[in-house]
Coordinates of C-alpha atoms in Angstrom, one line a residue:
X1 CA 31.5 307.3 86.3
X2 CA 31.5 303.6 86.1
X3 CA 29.4 301.4 88.4
X4 CA 31.0 300.1 91.6
X5 CA 30.4 296.4 92.4
X6 CA 31.1 293.5 94.7
X7 CA 30.5 289.7 94.7
X8 CA 28.6 287.8 97.4
X9 CA 30.0 284.4 97.7
X10 CA 30.1 281.3 100.0
X11 CA 33.7 280.1 100.0
X12 CA 35.6 277.9 102.4
X13 CA 39.1 278.9 103.5
X14 CA 40.5 275.4 103.2
X15 CA 43.8 276.3 104.9
X16 CA 42.0 277.6 108.0
X17 CA 39.8 274.5 108.2
X18 CA 42.8 272.4 107.8
X19 CA 44.6 274.2 110.6
X20 CA 41.5 273.9 112.8
X21 CA 41.4 270.2 112.1
X22 CA 45.1 269.8 112.9
X23 CA 44.7 271.7 116.1
X24 CA 41.7 269.5 117.0
X25 CA 43.7 266.3 116.3
X26 CA 46.5 267.6 118.5
X27 CA 44.1 268.5 121.3
X28 CA 42.2 265.1 121.4
X29 CA 45.5 263.2 121.4
X30 CA 46.7 265.1 124.6
X31 CA 43.4 265.7 126.5
X32 CA 42.8 263.4 129.4
X33 CA 39.1 262.8 128.7
X34 CA 40.0 261.5 125.3
X35 CA 42.6 259.0 126.4
X36 CA 41.6 255.3 125.4
X37 CA 38.6 256.4 123.4
X38 CA 40.3 256.0 120.0
X39 CA 38.9 259.4 119.1
X40 CA 40.2 260.6 115.7
X41 CA 39.4 263.4 113.2
X42 CA 40.6 263.3 109.6
X43 CA 40.0 264.4 106.1
X44 CA 37.9 262.1 103.8
X45 CA 38.3 263.4 100.4
X46 CA 38.3 267.1 99.4
X47 CA 35.1 268.3 101.1
X48 CA 34.5 265.8 103.8
X49 CA 35.7 265.2 107.3
X50 CA 35.3 262.1 109.5
X51 CA 35.1 261.9 113.3
X52 CA 35.4 258.5 115.0
X53 CA 35.3 257.6 118.6
X54 CA 34.4 254.7 120.9
X55 CA 31.1 256.3 122.0
X56 CA 28.5 258.8 120.6
X57 CA 29.2 261.4 123.3
X58 CA 33.0 261.3 122.7
X59 CA 32.3 261.8 119.0
X60 CA 30.1 264.7 119.7
X61 CA 32.7 266.0 122.1
X62 CA 35.3 265.9 119.2
X63 CA 32.9 267.8 117.0
X64 CA 32.4 270.5 119.8
X65 CA 36.3 270.9 120.0
X66 CA 36.5 271.2 116.1
X67 CA 33.6 273.8 116.1
X68 CA 35.5 275.8 118.7
X69 CA 38.7 275.7 116.7
X70 CA 36.9 276.9 113.6
X71 CA 35.3 279.8 115.6
X72 CA 38.6 280.9 116.8
X73 CA 39.9 281.0 113.2
X74 CA 36.9 283.2 112.1
X75 CA 35.2 280.5 110.1
X76 CA 31.5 280.2 110.1
X77 CA 29.8 277.1 111.4
X78 CA 27.4 277.3 108.5
X79 CA 30.0 275.6 106.3
X80 CA 29.5 272.5 108.2
X81 CA 26.9 270.0 107.5
X82 CA 27.3 267.2 110.2
X83 CA 25.4 264.0 110.4
X84 CA 24.2 262.3 113.5
X85 CA 26.6 259.8 115.2
X86 CA 26.2 256.4 113.6
X87 CA 27.6 253.1 114.8
X88 CA 30.3 251.4 112.6
X89 CA 31.4 248.1 114.3
X90 CA 32.9 249.1 117.6
X91 CA 33.2 252.8 116.6
X92 CA 30.8 255.7 116.5
X93 CA 31.3 257.9 113.5
X94 CA 30.2 261.4 112.4
X95 CA 30.6 262.5 108.8
X96 CA 30.9 266.1 108.1
X97 CA 30.5 267.6 104.7
X98 CA 31.8 271.2 103.9
X99 CA 29.2 273.4 102.0
X100 CA 30.6 275.8 99.5
X101 CA 29.0 278.0 96.8
X102 CA 25.6 279.6 96.7
X103 CA 22.9 277.6 95.0
X104 CA 20.7 279.3 92.3
X105 CA 17.7 279.1 94.7
X106 CA 19.7 280.9 97.5
X107 CA 21.0 283.4 95.0
X108 CA 17.5 284.2 93.9
X109 CA 16.4 284.8 97.4
X110 CA 19.3 287.3 98.0
X111 CA 18.6 289.2 94.7
X112 CA 14.9 289.3 95.5
X113 CA 15.8 290.7 98.9
X114 CA 18.1 293.4 97.4
X115 CA 15.4 294.3 94.9
X116 CA 12.7 294.5 97.5
X117 CA 14.4 296.1 100.4
X118 CA 17.6 297.5 99.1
X119 CA 18.3 301.0 97.9
X120 CA 17.0 302.0 94.4
X121 CA 19.4 301.7 91.5
X122 CA 21.2 298.6 92.9
X123 CA 21.4 295.5 90.4
X124 CA 22.1 292.0 91.3
X125 CA 23.0 289.3 88.8
X126 CA 23.6 285.6 89.4
X127 CA 27.0 284.4 88.0
X128 CA 27.5 280.7 88.6
X129 CA 27.8 280.2 92.3
X130 CA 28.2 283.8 93.2
X131 CA 26.1 286.9 93.1
X132 CA 27.4 290.2 91.5
X133 CA 25.8 293.4 93.1
X134 CA 26.5 296.7 91.3
X135 CA 25.4 300.4 91.7
X136 CA 26.6 303.8 90.9
X137 CA 27.0 304.8 94.5
X138 CA 29.3 303.0 97.0
X139 CA 27.1 304.0 100.0
X140 CA 24.2 302.0 98.3
X141 CA 26.6 298.9 98.1
X142 CA 27.5 299.2 101.8
X143 CA 23.8 299.5 102.7
X144 CA 23.2 296.2 100.7
X145 CA 26.1 294.5 102.6
X146 CA 24.6 295.5 105.9
X147 CA 21.1 294.3 104.6
X148 CA 22.6 290.9 103.6
X149 CA 24.6 290.5 106.9
X150 CA 21.5 291.2 108.9
X151 CA 19.7 288.0 107.3
X152 CA 20.2 284.7 108.8
X153 CA 20.9 282.4 105.8
X154 CA 21.8 278.7 106.2
X155 CA 25.1 279.2 104.4
X156 CA 28.2 281.4 105.0
X157 CA 28.3 284.7 103.3
X158 CA 31.3 286.6 102.3
X159 CA 31.8 289.7 100.2
X160 CA 34.7 290.0 97.7
X161 CA 35.9 292.0 94.7
X162 CA 34.7 295.4 96.2
X163 CA 35.5 297.9 93.6

């Protein structure tokens, strides 16, 4: 019987993030506490979002609304890497970069965890920005998934290509 396998990846569902951003923009345009603050949230390139408002606390409030929208859309907040509010003329701005992919260092951490604490006979190999885990038994793969989910990494983890 052939080995069963799955991939551990850290991907962004861009459509869901875009939907959350649109919902946030609509909410800040209608909410009373954002009237007259010039609060905006918009894409800056492919993997960056910029929030601007008249004061630091208003910019942080927009960030909080955006995070709420992401949570409601089942997106991990670990994909966000937000800066502290910075002054830019009259406005206060927050830059957010979206983190995607598993670095080779993080992949090595995960494969070491699987080797040390996972079931015997489970192999993990790094393939670019993802990690392929294979085993003869599907039960072992499910145990590895539970093991990786239990860890608190600083990046979002998804499991794909379960075969």
